[in-house]
Structure formats: structure tokens, C-alpha cells
Amino acid sequence: MQWRKSSYTGGVNDNQCVELGRLAPGVGVGVRDSKDPDGGHLALTVGEFAALLARIKRTTSP
């Protein structure tokens, strides 16, 4: 699986963020701590991931 960091992070060497990876087709999205890439990941369905993003946007909007 290929992991990627948000474009909102401080750059390639910024370890204070989460990384996302596309799981097998039909499975969803993996989310992991960039500081501990070997520590496992949280697997979310596409619907769960969309709900998470919506909640983050609601709680972080000015």
C-alpha cells in the first residue's frame, strides 16, 4: 500500500500528521500515525472516512 500525507503538512519530513492509504478495492481507506508507520493502521470504509472528514470540518471551521 502506498501512503501519503496531507498537502497541509509541513512537508515530507513533518512527522506530526496522519497518513492515508487506499486499501484493497471495496475495503476503504487506511489511516496511520506518521510517527509510527509500523504501528498498524485504522481501516475505515469509504462512508466512515467521509463521515470523519465531515466531522473534522464541522469542528475545525471558524
PDB file of N, CA and C in Angstrom:
ATOM      1  N   MET A   1       0.855  -1.172   0.000  1.00  0.00           N
ATOM      2  CA  MET A   1       0.000   0.000   0.000  1.00  0.00           C
ATOM      3  C   MET A   1       0.898   1.231   0.000  1.00  0.00           C
ATOM      4  N   GLN A   2       0.493   2.216  -0.759  1.00  0.00           N
ATOM      5  CA  GLN A   2       1.228   3.471  -0.802  1.00  0.00           C
ATOM      6  C   GLN A   2       0.546   4.474   0.119  1.00  0.00           C
ATOM      7  N   TRP A   3       1.314   5.038   1.041  1.00  0.00           N
ATOM      8  CA  TRP A   3       0.790   6.006   1.998  1.00  0.00           C
ATOM      9  C   TRP A   3       1.118   7.414   1.521  1.00  0.00           C
ATOM     10  N   ARG A   4       0.246   8.362   1.862  1.00  0.00           N
ATOM     11  CA  ARG A   4       0.525   9.753   1.519  1.00  0.00           C
ATOM     12  C   ARG A   4       0.092  10.671   2.653  1.00  0.00           C
ATOM     13  N   LYS A   5       0.796  11.786   2.755  1.00  0.00           N
ATOM     14  CA  LYS A   5       0.487  12.795   3.759  1.00  0.00           C
ATOM     15  C   LYS A   5      -0.345  13.897   3.126  1.00  0.00           C
ATOM     16  N   SER A   6      -1.069  14.577   3.957  1.00  0.00           N
ATOM     17  CA  SER A   6      -1.874  15.704   3.503  1.00  0.00           C
ATOM     18  C   SER A   6      -0.977  16.806   2.948  1.00  0.00           C
ATOM     19  N   SER A   7      -1.496  17.535   1.993  1.00  0.00           N
ATOM     20  CA  SER A   7      -0.756  18.681   1.461  1.00  0.00           C
ATOM     21  C   SER A   7      -0.700  19.820   2.472  1.00  0.00           C
ATOM     22  N   TYR A   8      -1.446  19.706   3.572  1.00  0.00           N
ATOM     23  CA  TYR A   8      -1.445  20.734   4.615  1.00  0.00           C
ATOM     24  C   TYR A   8      -0.355  20.514   5.654  1.00  0.00           C
ATOM     25  N   THR A   9       0.439  19.453   5.535  1.00  0.00           N
ATOM     26  CA  THR A   9       1.507  19.212   6.497  1.00  0.00           C
ATOM     27  C   THR A   9       2.676  20.125   6.200  1.00  0.00           C
ATOM     28  N   GLY A  10       3.670  20.075   7.066  1.00  0.00           N
ATOM     29  CA  GLY A  10       4.856  20.913   6.901  1.00  0.00           C
ATOM     30  C   GLY A  10       5.820  20.414   5.854  1.00  0.00           C
ATOM     31  N   GLY A  11       5.533  19.318   5.207  1.00  0.00           N
ATOM     32  CA  GLY A  11       6.417  18.798   4.176  1.00  0.00           C
ATOM     33  C   GLY A  11       6.731  17.335   4.394  1.00  0.00           C
ATOM     34  N   VAL A  12       7.620  16.818   3.582  1.00  0.00           N
ATOM     35  CA  VAL A  12       7.957  15.394   3.600  1.00  0.00           C
ATOM     36  C   VAL A  12       8.513  14.952   4.954  1.00  0.00           C
ATOM     37  N   ASN A  13       9.272  15.808   5.618  1.00  0.00           N
ATOM     38  CA  ASN A  13       9.900  15.432   6.890  1.00  0.00           C
ATOM     39  C   ASN A  13       9.058  15.778   8.109  1.00  0.00           C
ATOM     40  N   ASP A  14       7.851  16.255   7.919  1.00  0.00           N
ATOM     41  CA  ASP A  14       6.955  16.582   9.027  1.00  0.00           C
ATOM     42  C   ASP A  14       6.345  15.298   9.565  1.00  0.00           C
ATOM     43  N   ASN A  15       6.656  14.970  10.810  1.00  0.00           N
ATOM     44  CA  ASN A  15       6.160  13.731  11.411  1.00  0.00           C
ATOM     45  C   ASN A  15       4.943  13.945  12.291  1.00  0.00           C
ATOM     46  N   GLN A  16       4.366  15.130  12.286  1.00  0.00           N
ATOM     47  CA  GLN A  16       3.232  15.444  13.149  1.00  0.00           C
ATOM     48  C   GLN A  16       1.917  15.390  12.379  1.00  0.00           C
ATOM     49  N   CYS A  17       1.656  14.287  11.717  1.00  0.00           N
ATOM     50  CA  CYS A  17       0.425  14.192  10.955  1.00  0.00           C
ATOM     51  C   CYS A  17       0.029  12.729  10.786  1.00  0.00           C
ATOM     52  N   VAL A  18      -1.090  12.538  10.169  1.00  0.00           N
ATOM     53  CA  VAL A  18      -1.517  11.191   9.819  1.00  0.00           C
ATOM     54  C   VAL A  18      -1.275  10.981   8.335  1.00  0.00           C
ATOM     55  N   GLU A  19      -1.238   9.731   7.939  1.00  0.00           N
ATOM     56  CA  GLU A  19      -1.077   9.373   6.542  1.00  0.00           C
ATOM     57  C   GLU A  19      -2.276   8.547   6.114  1.00  0.00           C
ATOM     58  N   LEU A  20      -2.624   8.634   4.855  1.00  0.00           N
ATOM     59  CA  LEU A  20      -3.746   7.889   4.303  1.00  0.00           C
ATOM     60  C   LEU A  20      -3.238   6.925   3.240  1.00  0.00           C
ATOM     61  N   GLY A  21      -3.910   5.795   3.141  1.00  0.00           N
ATOM     62  CA  GLY A  21      -3.588   4.834   2.098  1.00  0.00           C
ATOM     63  C   GLY A  21      -4.855   4.139   1.632  1.00  0.00           C
ATOM     64  N   ARG A  22      -4.951   3.911   0.346  1.00  0.00           N
ATOM     65  CA  ARG A  22      -6.117   3.207  -0.203  1.00  0.00           C
ATOM     66  C   ARG A  22      -5.946   1.718   0.047  1.00  0.00           C
ATOM     67  N   LEU A  23      -6.916   1.124   0.721  1.00  0.00           N
ATOM     68  CA  LEU A  23      -6.886  -0.309   0.988  1.00  0.00           C
ATOM     69  C   LEU A  23      -7.347  -1.055  -0.261  1.00  0.00           C
ATOM     70  N   ALA A  24      -7.438  -2.355  -0.179  1.00  0.00           N
ATOM     71  CA  ALA A  24      -7.876  -3.164  -1.317  1.00  0.00           C
ATOM     72  C   ALA A  24      -9.205  -2.636  -1.855  1.00  0.00           C
ATOM     73  N   PRO A  25      -9.450  -2.797  -3.149  1.00  0.00           N
ATOM     74  CA  PRO A  25     -10.705  -2.314  -3.729  1.00  0.00           C
ATOM     75  C   PRO A  25     -11.928  -2.786  -2.930  1.00  0.00           C
ATOM     76  N   GLY A  26     -12.805  -1.847  -2.630  1.00  0.00           N
ATOM     77  CA  GLY A  26     -14.010  -2.165  -1.889  1.00  0.00           C
ATOM     78  C   GLY A  26     -13.841  -2.188  -0.382  1.00  0.00           C
ATOM     79  N   VAL A  27     -12.604  -2.038   0.101  1.00  0.00           N
ATOM     80  CA  VAL A  27     -12.355  -2.089   1.554  1.00  0.00           C
ATOM     81  C   VAL A  27     -12.414  -0.706   2.165  1.00  0.00           C
ATOM     82  N   GLY A  28     -11.760   0.265   1.563  1.00  0.00           N
ATOM     83  CA  GLY A  28     -11.827   1.615   2.089  1.00  0.00           C
ATOM     84  C   GLY A  28     -10.476   2.284   2.188  1.00  0.00           C
ATOM     85  N   VAL A  29     -10.276   3.014   3.303  1.00  0.00           N
ATOM     86  CA  VAL A  29      -9.106   3.858   3.498  1.00  0.00           C
ATOM     87  C   VAL A  29      -8.409   3.469   4.789  1.00  0.00           C
ATOM     88  N   GLY A  30      -7.080   3.409   4.736  1.00  0.00           N
ATOM     89  CA  GLY A  30      -6.275   3.182   5.930  1.00  0.00           C
ATOM     90  C   GLY A  30      -5.760   4.519   6.443  1.00  0.00           C
ATOM     91  N   VAL A  31      -5.735   4.681   7.758  1.00  0.00           N
ATOM     92  CA  VAL A  31      -5.230   5.891   8.398  1.00  0.00           C
ATOM     93  C   VAL A  31      -4.200   5.459   9.426  1.00  0.00           C
ATOM     94  N   ARG A  32      -2.999   6.051   9.364  1.00  0.00           N
ATOM     95  CA  ARG A  32      -1.963   5.684  10.333  1.00  0.00           C
ATOM     96  C   ARG A  32      -1.229   6.912  10.835  1.00  0.00           C
ATOM     97  N   ASP A  33      -0.568   6.747  11.953  1.00  0.00           N
ATOM     98  CA  ASP A  33       0.233   7.797  12.576  1.00  0.00           C
ATOM     99  C   ASP A  33       1.573   7.863  11.858  1.00  0.00           C
ATOM    100  N   SER A  34       1.929   9.017  11.329  1.00  0.00           N
ATOM    101  CA  SER A  34       3.189   9.129  10.590  1.00  0.00           C
ATOM    102  C   SER A  34       4.410   8.938  11.481  1.00  0.00           C
ATOM    103  N   LYS A  35       4.253   9.139  12.799  1.00  0.00           N
ATOM    104  CA  LYS A  35       5.376   8.936  13.718  1.00  0.00           C
ATOM    105  C   LYS A  35       5.636   7.457  13.988  1.00  0.00           C
ATOM    106  N   ASP A  36       4.664   6.608  13.692  1.00  0.00           N
ATOM    107  CA  ASP A  36       4.788   5.171  13.961  1.00  0.00           C
ATOM    108  C   ASP A  36       4.253   4.372  12.771  1.00  0.00           C
ATOM    109  N   PRO A  37       4.926   4.440  11.629  1.00  0.00           N
ATOM    110  CA  PRO A  37       4.413   3.795  10.428  1.00  0.00           C
ATOM    111  C   PRO A  37       4.289   2.278  10.523  1.00  0.00           C
ATOM    112  N   ASP A  38       5.016   1.662  11.431  1.00  0.00           N
ATOM    113  CA  ASP A  38       4.937   0.207  11.594  1.00  0.00           C
ATOM    114  C   ASP A  38       3.950  -0.199  12.686  1.00  0.00           C
ATOM    115  N   GLY A  39       3.267   0.772  13.283  1.00  0.00           N
ATOM    116  CA  GLY A  39       2.374   0.507  14.402  1.00  0.00           C
ATOM    117  C   GLY A  39       0.970   0.091  14.009  1.00  0.00           C
ATOM    118  N   GLY A  40       0.724  -0.143  12.747  1.00  0.00           N
ATOM    119  CA  GLY A  40      -0.604  -0.539  12.308  1.00  0.00           C
ATOM    120  C   GLY A  40      -1.394   0.653  11.793  1.00  0.00           C
ATOM    121  N   HIS A  41      -2.624   0.373  11.388  1.00  0.00           N
ATOM    122  CA  HIS A  41      -3.467   1.443  10.858  1.00  0.00           C
ATOM    123  C   HIS A  41      -4.925   1.182  11.201  1.00  0.00           C
ATOM    124  N   LEU A  42      -5.692   2.229  11.109  1.00  0.00           N
ATOM    125  CA  LEU A  42      -7.136   2.172  11.302  1.00  0.00           C
ATOM    126  C   LEU A  42      -7.764   2.006   9.929  1.00  0.00           C
ATOM    127  N   ALA A  43      -8.576   0.992   9.753  1.00  0.00           N
ATOM    128  CA  ALA A  43      -9.249   0.755   8.470  1.00  0.00           C
ATOM    129  C   ALA A  43     -10.666   1.315   8.542  1.00  0.00           C
ATOM    130  N   LEU A  44     -10.993   2.195   7.611  1.00  0.00           N
ATOM    131  CA  LEU A  44     -12.314   2.811   7.551  1.00  0.00           C
ATOM    132  C   LEU A  44     -12.947   2.520   6.199  1.00  0.00           C
ATOM    133  N   THR A  45     -14.257   2.300   6.199  1.00  0.00           N
ATOM    134  CA  THR A  45     -14.963   2.194   4.925  1.00  0.00           C
ATOM    135  C   THR A  45     -14.992   3.580   4.303  1.00  0.00           C
ATOM    136  N   VAL A  46     -15.356   3.660   3.048  1.00  0.00           N
ATOM    137  CA  VAL A  46     -15.452   4.953   2.385  1.00  0.00           C
ATOM    138  C   VAL A  46     -16.475   5.840   3.105  1.00  0.00           C
ATOM    139  N   GLY A  47     -17.592   5.261   3.527  1.00  0.00           N
ATOM    140  CA  GLY A  47     -18.609   6.018   4.250  1.00  0.00           C
ATOM    141  C   GLY A  47     -18.109   6.521   5.598  1.00  0.00           C
ATOM    142  N   GLU A  48     -17.399   5.679   6.327  1.00  0.00           N
ATOM    143  CA  GLU A  48     -16.844   6.087   7.622  1.00  0.00           C
ATOM    144  C   GLU A  48     -15.820   7.193   7.454  1.00  0.00           C
ATOM    145  N   PHE A  49     -14.999   7.075   6.422  1.00  0.00           N
ATOM    146  CA  PHE A  49     -13.991   8.103   6.167  1.00  0.00           C
ATOM    147  C   PHE A  49     -14.649   9.431   5.806  1.00  0.00           C
ATOM    148  N   ALA A  50     -15.679   9.391   4.980  1.00  0.00           N
ATOM    149  CA  ALA A  50     -16.408  10.608   4.607  1.00  0.00           C
ATOM    150  C   ALA A  50     -17.038  11.257   5.840  1.00  0.00           C
ATOM    151  N   ALA A  51     -17.594  10.443   6.729  1.00  0.00           N
ATOM    152  CA  ALA A  51     -18.197  10.969   7.956  1.00  0.00           C
ATOM    153  C   ALA A  51     -17.132  11.594   8.858  1.00  0.00           C
ATOM    154  N   LEU A  52     -15.962  10.969   8.938  1.00  0.00           N
ATOM    155  CA  LEU A  52     -14.861  11.515   9.734  1.00  0.00           C
ATOM    156  C   LEU A  52     -14.435  12.878   9.193  1.00  0.00           C
ATOM    157  N   LEU A  53     -14.255  12.967   7.883  1.00  0.00           N
ATOM    158  CA  LEU A  53     -13.868  14.252   7.287  1.00  0.00           C
ATOM    159  C   LEU A  53     -14.925  15.325   7.530  1.00  0.00           C
ATOM    160  N   ALA A  54     -16.189  14.968   7.406  1.00  0.00           N
ATOM    161  CA  ALA A  54     -17.273  15.926   7.645  1.00  0.00           C
ATOM    162  C   ALA A  54     -17.240  16.426   9.090  1.00  0.00           C
ATOM    163  N   ARG A  55     -17.003  15.520  10.020  1.00  0.00           N
ATOM    164  CA  ARG A  55     -16.962  15.917  11.423  1.00  0.00           C
ATOM    165  C   ARG A  55     -15.763  16.807  11.712  1.00  0.00           C
ATOM    166  N   ILE A  56     -14.619  16.476  11.134  1.00  0.00           N
ATOM    167  CA  ILE A  56     -13.427  17.314  11.330  1.00  0.00           C
ATOM    168  C   ILE A  56     -13.680  18.716  10.789  1.00  0.00           C
ATOM    169  N   LYS A  57     -14.276  18.799   9.629  1.00  0.00           N
ATOM    170  CA  LYS A  57     -14.563  20.105   9.029  1.00  0.00           C
ATOM    171  C   LYS A  57     -15.528  20.914   9.879  1.00  0.00           C
ATOM    172  N   ARG A  58     -16.539  20.249  10.459  1.00  0.00           N
ATOM    173  CA  ARG A  58     -17.512  20.951  11.311  1.00  0.00           C
ATOM    174  C   ARG A  58     -16.862  21.473  12.576  1.00  0.00           C
ATOM    175  N   THR A  59     -15.963  20.691  13.163  1.00  0.00           N
ATOM    176  CA  THR A  59     -15.396  21.067  14.463  1.00  0.00           C
ATOM    177  C   THR A  59     -14.178  21.962  14.348  1.00  0.00           C
ATOM    178  N   THR A  60     -13.621  22.111  13.151  1.00  0.00           N
ATOM    179  CA  THR A  60     -12.445  22.965  12.992  1.00  0.00           C
ATOM    180  C   THR A  60     -12.726  24.228  12.195  1.00  0.00           C
ATOM    181  N   SER A  61     -13.951  24.398  11.753  1.00  0.00           N
ATOM    182  CA  SER A  61     -14.295  25.599  10.980  1.00  0.00           C
ATOM    183  C   SER A  61     -14.407  26.787  11.924  1.00  0.00           C
ATOM    184  N   PRO A  62     -13.980  27.965  11.424  1.00  0.00           N
ATOM    185  CA  PRO A  62     -14.064  29.171  12.273  1.00  0.00           C
ATOM    186  C   PRO A  62     -15.481  29.582  12.563  1.00  0.00           C
TER     187      PRO A  62
END
